CSV table of C-alpha atoms in Angstrom, one decimal:
chain,number,residue,atom,x,y,z
A,175,UNK,CA,74.2,79.8,30.5
A,176,UNK,CA,74.9,76.4,28.7
A,177,UNK,CA,72.1,74.4,27.7
A,178,UNK,CA,72.4,71.0,29.8
A,179,UNK,CA,73.5,68.2,28.2
A,180,UNK,CA,71.3,65.2,27.5
A,181,UNK,CA,71.5,61.9,29.7
A,182,UNK,CA,73.9,59.5,28.0
A,183,UNK,CA,72.3,56.5,26.8
A,184,UNK,CA,73.0,54.3,29.3
A,185,UNK,CA,71.1,52.0,31.7
A,186,UNK,CA,72.2,52.7,35.2
A,187,UNK,CA,70.8,49.2,36.5
A,188,UNK,CA,73.4,46.7,37.7
A,189,UNK,CA,73.1,43.1,36.6
A,190,UNK,CA,71.6,41.8,40.0
A,191,UNK,CA,68.8,44.3,39.5
A,192,UNK,CA,68.4,43.9,35.5
A,193,UNK,CA,67.0,40.5,35.6
A,194,UNK,CA,64.1,40.9,37.9
A,195,UNK,CA,63.1,44.2,35.9
A,196,UNK,CA,63.0,42.8,33.1
A,197,UNK,CA,60.9,39.8,33.9
A,198,UNK,CA,58.4,41.9,35.8
A,199,UNK,CA,58.1,44.6,32.1
A,200,UNK,CA,57.7,41.1,30.0
A,201,UNK,CA,55.0,39.7,32.9
A,202,UNK,CA,53.0,42.9,32.3
A,203,UNK,CA,53.5,43.0,28.7
A,204,UNK,CA,52.4,39.5,28.4
A,205,UNK,CA,49.6,39.4,30.4
A,206,UNK,CA,48.3,43.3,29.7
A,207,UNK,CA,49.7,44.7,26.7
A,208,UNK,CA,46.5,45.1,24.2
A,209,UNK,CA,48.6,46.7,21.0
A,210,UNK,CA,51.5,48.6,20.6
A,211,UNK,CA,52.7,50.9,17.7
A,212,UNK,CA,56.7,52.0,16.7
A,213,UNK,CA,56.4,55.5,15.5
A,214,UNK,CA,59.8,57.1,14.7
A,215,UNK,CA,61.5,57.1,18.2
A,216,UNK,CA,58.2,56.4,19.9
A,217,UNK,CA,56.5,53.4,21.5
A,218,UNK,CA,53.0,53.9,21.8
A,219,UNK,CA,51.4,50.9,24.4
A,220,UNK,CA,47.7,50.5,25.4
A,221,UNK,CA,47.3,48.1,28.6
A,222,UNK,CA,44.4,47.0,30.3
A,223,UNK,CA,43.1,49.1,32.5
A,224,UNK,CA,43.6,47.2,35.5
A,225,UNK,CA,47.6,47.2,35.4
A,226,UNK,CA,47.6,50.9,36.0
A,227,UNK,CA,49.4,50.9,39.3
A,228,UNK,CA,51.7,48.4,38.4
A,229,UNK,CA,52.8,50.1,35.4
A,230,UNK,CA,53.0,53.7,36.9
A,231,UNK,CA,55.6,52.0,39.5
A,232,UNK,CA,57.5,50.3,36.8
A,233,UNK,CA,57.7,53.6,34.7
A,234,UNK,CA,58.9,55.5,37.7
A,235,UNK,CA,61.7,52.7,38.1
A,236,UNK,CA,62.7,53.1,34.8
A,237,UNK,CA,62.8,57.1,34.7
A,238,UNK,CA,65.4,56.5,37.3
A,239,UNK,CA,67.4,54.1,35.4
A,240,UNK,CA,67.0,55.4,31.7
A,241,UNK,CA,66.8,58.7,32.0
A,242,UNK,CA,67.7,59.5,28.4
A,243,UNK,CA,64.2,58.3,27.6
A,244,UNK,CA,60.9,60.3,28.4
A,245,UNK,CA,57.7,58.2,29.6
A,246,UNK,CA,53.9,59.1,29.3
A,247,UNK,CA,51.6,57.4,31.1
A,248,UNK,CA,47.9,58.6,30.7
A,249,UNK,CA,44.7,56.3,31.3
A,250,UNK,CA,41.1,56.1,31.5
A,251,UNK,CA,38.4,53.7,32.1
A,252,UNK,CA,39.3,52.0,28.8
A,253,UNK,CA,42.8,51.7,28.7
A,254,UNK,CA,46.2,52.7,30.6
A,255,UNK,CA,48.6,54.1,27.3
A,256,UNK,CA,52.4,54.4,28.0
A,257,UNK,CA,54.3,56.8,25.4
A,258,UNK,CA,58.4,56.2,25.6
A,259,UNK,CA,60.0,58.4,23.5
A,260,UNK,CA,63.9,57.9,22.6
A,261,UNK,CA,66.5,60.6,21.6
A,262,UNK,CA,65.6,61.5,17.7
A,263,UNK,CA,69.0,60.9,16.8
A,264,UNK,CA,68.4,56.4,17.7
A,265,UNK,CA,65.1,56.3,16.0
A,266,UNK,CA,66.4,54.1,13.8
A,267,UNK,CA,67.7,51.8,16.8
A,268,UNK,CA,64.1,52.5,18.4
A,269,UNK,CA,62.8,48.8,18.4
A,270,UNK,CA,65.9,47.7,19.6
A,271,UNK,CA,65.8,50.4,22.6
A,272,UNK,CA,62.2,49.6,23.4
A,273,UNK,CA,62.8,45.9,23.2
A,274,UNK,CA,61.5,45.2,26.8
A,275,UNK,CA,58.5,46.5,26.5
A,276,UNK,CA,57.5,44.9,23.3
A,277,UNK,CA,56.2,41.0,22.8
A,278,UNK,CA,58.5,38.5,23.1
A,279,UNK,CA,58.1,37.3,19.4
A,280,UNK,CA,58.6,40.9,18.0
A,281,UNK,CA,61.5,42.0,20.5
A,282,UNK,CA,65.2,42.3,18.6
A,283,UNK,CA,68.2,42.8,21.0
A,284,UNK,CA,71.4,42.9,18.7
A,285,UNK,CA,73.4,42.6,22.2
A,286,UNK,CA,71.7,39.8,23.0
A,287,UNK,CA,71.1,41.3,26.6
A,288,UNK,CA,67.6,41.7,26.4
A,289,UNK,CA,67.9,45.3,27.7
A,290,UNK,CA,67.2,48.3,25.2
A,291,UNK,CA,69.8,50.2,27.1
A,292,UNK,CA,73.5,50.3,26.1
A,293,UNK,CA,75.6,49.3,28.5
């Protein structure tokens, strides 16, 4: 039995879908993100607890278009935590991969597209 090939590092969203998705993520980041930390190829995000339902919807959408990323969403009464892990071989470019989830002042996107996925 052959091992499954890893998902390609590519976003499957079309241009008409990407803009609204990025706006939605940036609005959540601006309004509800408390803290973030990038360690290796994992971005750890902490949000206000009131955003759990909206963030869960975004995570489900992102799982479908960015299958190469692993999303782990947990919550308690104090906070909602989202860990996003990218491929190990891309740890050096993790900030770029996760740029849409970072505050605008810290997001770096060498391609200028605003999406952390390679097209």
